[in-house]
CSV table of C-alpha atoms in Angstrom, one decimal:
chain,number,residue,atom,x,y,z
A,16,MET,CA,-3.4,12.0,-13.7
A,17,LYS,CA,-6.1,13.6,-15.7
A,18,LYS,CA,-9.7,13.0,-14.6
A,19,GLU,CA,-12.8,12.8,-16.7
A,20,ASN,CA,-16.3,12.9,-15.1
A,21,GLY,CA,-14.7,12.0,-11.8
A,22,GLU,CA,-13.0,8.9,-13.1
A,23,ARG,CA,-9.4,8.6,-14.3
A,24,VAL,CA,-8.9,8.1,-18.0
A,25,VAL,CA,-6.6,5.2,-17.5
A,26,GLU,CA,-9.4,3.3,-15.7
A,27,LYS,CA,-11.7,3.8,-18.8
A,28,VAL,CA,-9.0,2.7,-21.2
A,29,PHE,CA,-8.4,-0.6,-19.3
A,30,LYS,CA,-12.1,-1.2,-19.0
A,31,ILE,CA,-12.5,-0.9,-22.7
A,32,LEU,CA,-9.5,-3.3,-23.4
A,33,ASP,CA,-11.1,-5.7,-20.9
A,34,LEU,CA,-14.3,-5.6,-22.8
A,35,PHE,CA,-12.6,-6.4,-26.1
A,36,LEU,CA,-10.4,-9.2,-24.7
A,37,TYR,CA,-13.2,-11.1,-23.0
A,38,ASN,CA,-16.2,-10.6,-25.2
A,39,ASN,CA,-16.9,-11.9,-28.7
A,40,SER,CA,-18.3,-8.4,-29.7
A,41,VAL,CA,-18.6,-5.0,-28.1
A,42,THR,CA,-21.0,-2.2,-28.9
A,43,THR,CA,-20.5,1.5,-28.4
A,44,LYS,CA,-23.4,1.4,-26.0
A,45,LYS,CA,-21.7,-1.3,-23.9
A,46,ILE,CA,-18.6,0.9,-23.8
A,47,CYS,CA,-20.6,3.9,-22.7
A,48,ASP,CA,-22.4,1.8,-20.0
A,49,GLU,CA,-19.2,0.5,-18.6
A,50,THR,CA,-17.1,3.7,-18.7
A,51,GLY,CA,-19.5,6.6,-18.6
A,52,MET,CA,-18.2,7.8,-22.0
A,53,THR,CA,-20.5,9.5,-24.5
A,54,ILE,CA,-21.3,7.7,-27.7
A,55,ARG,CA,-19.2,10.1,-29.6
A,56,SER,CA,-16.2,9.6,-27.3
A,57,ALA,CA,-16.5,5.8,-27.6
A,58,GLN,CA,-16.7,5.9,-31.4
A,59,ARG,CA,-13.7,8.2,-31.5
A,60,TYR,CA,-11.7,5.8,-29.3
A,61,ILE,CA,-12.5,2.8,-31.4
A,62,GLN,CA,-11.6,4.6,-34.6
A,63,ASP,CA,-8.2,5.7,-33.2
A,64,VAL,CA,-7.2,2.1,-32.2
A,65,ARG,CA,-8.9,0.0,-34.9
A,66,ASP,CA,-5.7,-0.6,-36.9
A,67,PHE,CA,-3.4,-1.1,-33.9
A,68,LEU,CA,-5.8,-3.5,-32.1
A,69,ASP,CA,-7.0,-5.2,-35.3
A,70,ILE,CA,-10.7,-4.4,-34.5
A,71,LYS,CA,-13.3,-5.3,-37.1
A,72,LYS,CA,-16.7,-3.6,-37.4
A,73,ASN,CA,-19.5,-6.2,-37.7
A,74,ASP,CA,-22.6,-5.9,-39.8
A,75,ASP,CA,-24.8,-5.2,-36.7
A,76,GLY,CA,-22.6,-2.2,-35.8
A,77,SER,CA,-20.7,-3.9,-33.0
A,78,TYR,CA,-16.9,-4.4,-32.9
A,79,THR,CA,-14.7,-7.5,-32.5
A,80,LEU,CA,-11.1,-7.9,-31.6
A,81,LEU,CA,-9.8,-10.3,-34.2
A,82,SER,CA,-6.4,-11.3,-32.9
A,83,LYS,CA,-5.0,-11.2,-29.4
A,84,ASP,CA,-1.6,-12.2,-30.7
A,85,ARG,CA,-1.4,-8.8,-32.4
A,86,LEU,CA,-1.3,-7.2,-29.0
A,87,SER,CA,1.5,-9.5,-27.8
A,88,GLN,CA,3.5,-8.9,-30.9
A,89,TYR,CA,3.1,-5.1,-30.5
A,90,ILE,CA,4.9,-5.2,-27.2
A,91,LYS,CA,8.6,-5.5,-28.1
A,92,ARG,CA,11.0,-7.3,-25.8
A,93,ASP,CA,13.2,-4.2,-25.4
A,94,ASP,CA,10.2,-2.2,-24.2
A,95,SER,CA,8.9,-4.8,-21.8
A,96,TYR,CA,10.0,-2.9,-18.7
A,97,LEU,CA,8.2,0.2,-19.8
A,98,THR,CA,5.1,-1.7,-20.7
A,99,ALA,CA,5.1,-3.5,-17.3
A,100,THR,CA,5.6,-0.1,-15.6
A,101,LEU,CA,2.7,1.5,-17.3
A,102,LEU,CA,0.5,-1.5,-16.5
A,103,GLN,CA,1.6,-1.3,-12.9
A,104,TYR,CA,0.9,2.4,-12.8
A,105,ALA,CA,-2.6,1.7,-14.2
A,106,LYS,CA,-3.1,-1.0,-11.6
A,107,SER,CA,-2.3,1.5,-8.8
A,108,MET,CA,-5.0,3.8,-10.1
A,109,TYR,CA,-7.6,1.1,-10.0
A,110,PRO,CA,-9.8,0.4,-7.0
A,111,GLU,CA,-8.8,-3.0,-5.7
A,112,SER,CA,-11.9,-4.7,-7.1
A,113,ARG,CA,-10.6,-4.0,-10.7
A,114,HIS,CA,-7.0,-5.3,-10.3
A,115,ASP,CA,-7.9,-8.6,-12.1
A,116,ALA,CA,-8.3,-6.7,-15.3
A,117,VAL,CA,-4.7,-5.6,-15.2
A,118,GLU,CA,-3.6,-9.0,-14.1
A,119,ARG,CA,-5.1,-10.5,-17.3
A,120,LEU,CA,-3.2,-7.9,-19.4
A,121,PHE,CA,0.1,-8.9,-17.6
A,122,ASN,CA,-0.7,-12.5,-18.6
A,123,LEU,CA,-1.7,-11.6,-22.2
A,124,PHE,CA,1.6,-9.7,-22.8
A,125,ASN,CA,3.5,-12.5,-21.1
A,126,ILE,CA,5.5,-9.8,-19.2
A,127,LYS,CA,6.7,-12.0,-16.4
A,128,LYS,CA,8.4,-14.4,-18.8
A,129,LEU,CA,10.3,-11.7,-20.8
A,130,GLU,CA,14.0,-11.5,-20.0
A,131,SER,CA,14.5,-7.7,-20.2
A,132,ALA,CA,17.3,-6.2,-18.1
A,133,ILE,CA,14.6,-4.2,-16.3
A,134,GLN,CA,11.8,-6.2,-14.7
A,135,VAL,CA,8.9,-4.8,-12.9
A,136,LEU,CA,7.3,-7.0,-10.2
A,137,GLU,CA,3.7,-6.9,-9.2
A,138,SER,CA,2.4,-4.6,-6.5
A,139,SER,CA,-0.8,-2.7,-5.7
A,140,SER,CA,0.9,0.7,-5.5
A,141,VAL,CA,3.7,2.5,-7.2
A,142,ASP,CA,5.6,5.8,-7.0
A,143,PHE,CA,7.1,5.7,-10.5
A,144,ASP,CA,7.4,9.5,-11.0
A,145,LYS,CA,9.8,9.7,-8.0
A,146,VAL,CA,12.4,7.3,-9.5
A,147,GLN,CA,11.7,7.6,-13.2
A,148,SER,CA,15.0,9.4,-14.0
A,149,VAL,CA,17.0,7.0,-11.8
A,150,ILE,CA,15.5,4.0,-13.6
A,151,SER,CA,16.4,5.6,-17.0
A,152,ASP,CA,20.0,6.2,-15.9
A,153,LEU,CA,20.5,2.8,-14.4
A,154,SER,CA,19.0,0.9,-17.3
A,155,GLN,CA,21.8,2.0,-19.5
A,156,TYR,CA,24.5,0.7,-17.1
A,157,ILE,CA,22.6,-2.5,-16.7
A,158,ASN,CA,22.3,-3.2,-20.4
A,159,LEU,CA,25.9,-2.3,-21.1
A,160,HIS,CA,27.3,-4.2,-18.0
A,161,LEU,CA,29.0,-1.2,-16.6
A,162,LYS,CA,30.0,-0.9,-12.9
A,163,ILE,CA,28.7,2.3,-11.2
A,164,LYS,CA,29.2,4.3,-8.0
A,165,PHE,CA,26.6,6.5,-6.4
A,166,MET,CA,25.7,8.4,-3.2
A,167,TYR,CA,23.3,6.4,-1.0
A,168,LYS,CA,21.2,8.9,1.0
A,169,LYS,CA,20.1,6.3,3.6
A,170,ASP,CA,23.6,6.2,5.2
A,171,GLY,CA,25.3,9.1,3.5
A,172,LYS,CA,28.0,6.8,2.0
A,173,GLU,CA,29.3,6.3,-1.5
A,174,LYS,CA,28.5,2.8,-2.8
A,175,THR,CA,30.0,0.8,-5.7
A,176,THR,CA,28.1,-2.0,-7.4
A,177,SER,CA,27.7,-3.9,-10.6
A,178,PRO,CA,24.0,-3.4,-11.4
A,179,TYR,CA,22.0,-6.3,-12.6
A,180,LYS,CA,18.3,-5.7,-12.2
A,181,ILE,CA,15.5,-3.3,-11.1
A,182,ILE,CA,12.5,-4.7,-9.2
A,183,PHE,CA,9.4,-3.3,-7.5
A,184,TYR,CA,8.9,-5.0,-4.1
A,185,ASN,CA,6.4,-4.1,-1.3
A,186,GLY,CA,5.9,-0.6,-2.4
A,187,PHE,CA,9.5,0.4,-3.2
A,188,TRP,CA,11.8,0.3,-6.2
A,189,TYR,CA,15.2,-1.4,-5.8
A,190,LEU,CA,18.4,-1.9,-7.7
A,191,ILE,CA,19.8,-5.4,-7.4
A,192,GLY,CA,23.6,-5.2,-7.7
A,193,CYS,CA,26.7,-7.2,-6.8
A,194,LYS,CA,29.6,-6.0,-4.6
A,195,ASP,CA,33.2,-6.8,-5.4
A,196,ASN,CA,33.0,-9.8,-3.0
A,197,LYS,CA,30.1,-11.1,-5.1
A,198,GLN,CA,27.6,-10.4,-2.3
A,199,ILE,CA,24.2,-9.5,-3.8
A,200,ARG,CA,22.7,-6.4,-2.4
A,201,ALA,CA,19.5,-4.4,-2.9
A,202,TYR,CA,19.4,-0.5,-2.9
A,203,ARG,CA,16.3,1.5,-2.7
A,204,LEU,CA,16.1,3.8,-5.8
A,205,ASP,CA,14.8,6.8,-3.9
A,206,TYR,CA,18.0,6.8,-1.9
A,207,ILE,CA,20.3,6.7,-5.0
A,208,GLU,CA,21.7,9.9,-6.4
A,209,ASN,CA,24.8,11.2,-8.3
A,210,ILE,CA,25.3,8.0,-10.4
A,211,THR,CA,28.6,7.9,-12.2
A,212,LEU,CA,30.7,5.3,-14.0
A,213,SER,CA,33.2,3.4,-11.8
A,214,ASP,CA,36.8,3.0,-12.8
A,215,THR,CA,36.9,-0.6,-11.6
A,216,PRO,CA,35.9,-3.7,-13.5
A,217,TYR,CA,32.3,-5.0,-13.7
A,218,VAL,CA,31.7,-8.1,-11.6
A,219,HIS,CA,30.3,-11.0,-13.6
A,220,LEU,CA,28.4,-13.5,-11.5
A,221,ASP,CA,28.5,-17.3,-11.8
A,222,GLU,CA,25.5,-19.1,-13.3
A,223,LYS,CA,24.0,-20.0,-10.0
A,224,SER,CA,24.0,-16.4,-8.7
A,225,LYS,CA,22.6,-15.2,-12.1
A,226,TYR,CA,19.8,-17.7,-11.7
A,227,ILE,CA,19.0,-16.5,-8.2
A,228,ILE,CA,18.8,-12.8,-9.3
A,229,GLU,CA,16.8,-13.6,-12.4
A,230,ASN,CA,14.2,-15.6,-10.4
A,231,THR,CA,14.0,-13.5,-7.3
A,232,SER,CA,10.6,-12.2,-6.2
A,233,SER,CA,12.0,-10.2,-3.3
A,234,ILE,CA,15.1,-8.3,-2.0
A,235,TRP,CA,16.2,-11.1,0.3
A,236,PHE,CA,19.0,-13.3,-1.0
A,237,GLY,CA,21.0,-16.3,0.0
A,238,THR,CA,23.4,-18.8,-1.6
A,239,GLU,CA,21.7,-22.1,-0.9
A,240,GLU,CA,18.4,-23.5,-2.0
A,241,LYS,CA,16.0,-24.3,0.8
A,242,GLU,CA,13.0,-26.5,0.2
A,243,VAL,CA,10.0,-25.7,2.4
A,244,GLU,CA,6.8,-27.7,2.7
A,245,ILE,CA,3.6,-25.7,3.6
A,246,VAL,CA,0.1,-26.9,4.3
A,247,LEU,CA,-2.6,-24.5,3.2
A,248,ASP,CA,-6.1,-24.3,4.6
A,249,ASP,CA,-9.0,-24.7,2.3
A,250,ASP,CA,-9.8,-21.0,2.8
A,251,ILE,CA,-6.8,-19.9,0.8
A,252,LYS,CA,-5.7,-22.9,-1.3
A,253,GLU,CA,-7.7,-21.9,-4.4
A,254,TYR,CA,-6.1,-18.5,-4.3
A,255,PHE,CA,-2.6,-20.1,-4.4
A,256,ILE,CA,-3.7,-22.3,-7.2
A,257,ASP,CA,-5.1,-19.5,-9.4
A,258,ARG,CA,-2.5,-16.9,-8.6
A,259,PRO,CA,0.6,-18.6,-7.2
A,260,ILE,CA,2.8,-16.2,-5.3
A,261,PHE,CA,5.8,-18.5,-5.7
A,262,LYS,CA,7.3,-19.0,-9.1
A,263,ASN,CA,8.5,-22.6,-8.3
A,264,MET,CA,5.5,-23.8,-6.3
A,265,GLN,CA,4.8,-27.5,-6.5
A,266,ILE,CA,1.6,-29.2,-5.2
A,267,ILE,CA,2.8,-32.4,-3.4
A,268,SER,CA,-0.5,-33.4,-1.7
A,269,GLU,CA,-4.2,-32.7,-2.1
A,270,ASP,CA,-5.3,-33.8,1.4
A,271,PRO,CA,-4.1,-32.0,3.3
A,272,PHE,CA,-3.3,-29.5,0.5
A,273,THR,CA,0.5,-29.2,0.7
A,274,ILE,CA,2.9,-27.2,-1.5
A,275,LYS,CA,6.7,-27.2,-1.8
A,276,VAL,CA,8.6,-24.1,-2.6
A,277,ILE,CA,12.3,-23.3,-3.0
A,278,VAL,CA,13.7,-20.1,-1.4
A,279,TYR,CA,17.1,-18.8,-0.8
A,280,ASN,CA,16.3,-16.8,2.4
A,281,TYR,CA,13.6,-17.6,5.0
A,282,MET,CA,12.9,-13.9,5.4
A,283,SER,CA,11.7,-13.8,1.8
A,284,LEU,CA,9.3,-16.6,2.6
A,285,TYR,CA,8.2,-14.9,5.8
A,286,MET,CA,7.4,-11.7,4.0
A,287,ASP,CA,5.4,-13.5,1.3
A,288,LEU,CA,3.4,-15.7,3.6
A,289,MET,CA,2.6,-13.6,6.6
A,290,PRO,CA,-0.3,-11.8,4.9
A,291,TYR,CA,-2.1,-15.2,4.9
A,292,ALA,CA,-1.6,-16.0,8.5
A,293,PRO,CA,-3.2,-18.0,10.2
A,294,TYR,CA,-4.2,-20.1,7.2
A,295,PHE,CA,-1.0,-22.0,6.7
A,296,GLU,CA,1.3,-24.3,8.5
A,297,ILE,CA,5.1,-24.6,8.0
A,298,LYS,CA,6.1,-28.3,8.0
A,299,THR,CA,9.9,-28.0,7.3
A,300,LYS,CA,11.6,-27.9,10.7
A,301,GLU,CA,14.2,-25.2,10.1
A,302,ALA,CA,11.8,-22.8,8.4
A,303,ARG,CA,9.1,-23.5,11.1
A,304,GLN,CA,11.7,-22.5,13.8
A,305,PHE,CA,12.5,-19.3,11.8
A,306,PHE,CA,8.8,-18.3,11.7
A,307,ALA,CA,8.3,-19.2,15.4
A,308,GLU,CA,11.2,-17.1,16.6
A,309,ARG,CA,10.0,-14.0,14.7
A,310,LEU,CA,6.4,-14.4,15.7
A,311,GLN,CA,7.4,-14.9,19.4
A,312,ALA,CA,9.5,-11.7,19.2
A,313,ALA,CA,6.6,-9.8,17.7
A,314,TYR,CA,4.3,-11.1,20.4
A,315,GLU,CA,6.6,-10.1,23.2
A,316,LYS,CA,7.2,-6.7,21.7
A,317,ASN,CA,3.5,-5.8,21.1
A,318,MET,CA,1.3,-7.9,23.4
A,319,ILE,CA,3.1,-8.2,26.7
């Protein structure tokens, strides 16, 4: 990534967008103060994007973004996976203190609600260059509902799957596909090579399985819905309210602050919640037992 005055250009671009989105007017001096750009560079940037962003020059020389809707309309549905990827890459370039700026752009573009064949999930790091060509190849098969076969470097075996979706989870890119027995599997993209068309029919999932895949936030799958009640400490409840990590989270009590979520695999819940230990309590017996067994195993392995 190109650097300018010790700061990545992408950081400056997103800082400028942030200024326009959340201020009634922006001056070139303000842009310079926030990004370290020269006056001339700031003026050139504004001139280049005025038509695209619908920016008006005010009588006092400042600039105003007239319509946020114009930005949303510019991002076409077919391009949503690319837009999300670029935003995710920008987020990985930011220091952590600036991640909220990109989060607001995700919300503005409504990316998480778009139903593109390729969906990019949130994470704080990304290695897109490593898998870009694989994503490009797979997207064609996903859109056309064509079954594929490929060599999987992790175990050195040829795999066959009906590809459904690409996600980004915990630092890695995955292909979500369906085997002939309709079992849903996740394959890491950096292990996939030599993708070719399979000569066997594409496996179409039932509506329930489609719903599970479309609403997944992880690579852990199951066939039955599991309702789990979780009590959150005051230290973290506001975070869960403002930025819920579960798509289907329901608040069922304020005192103590209790939420209900639906999962298909307790491991998915475990991976999502453990970063917030010890600020939660699992109330549902079966899920509580699952957490207890894994925490006990971790304790015995590392502490005894």
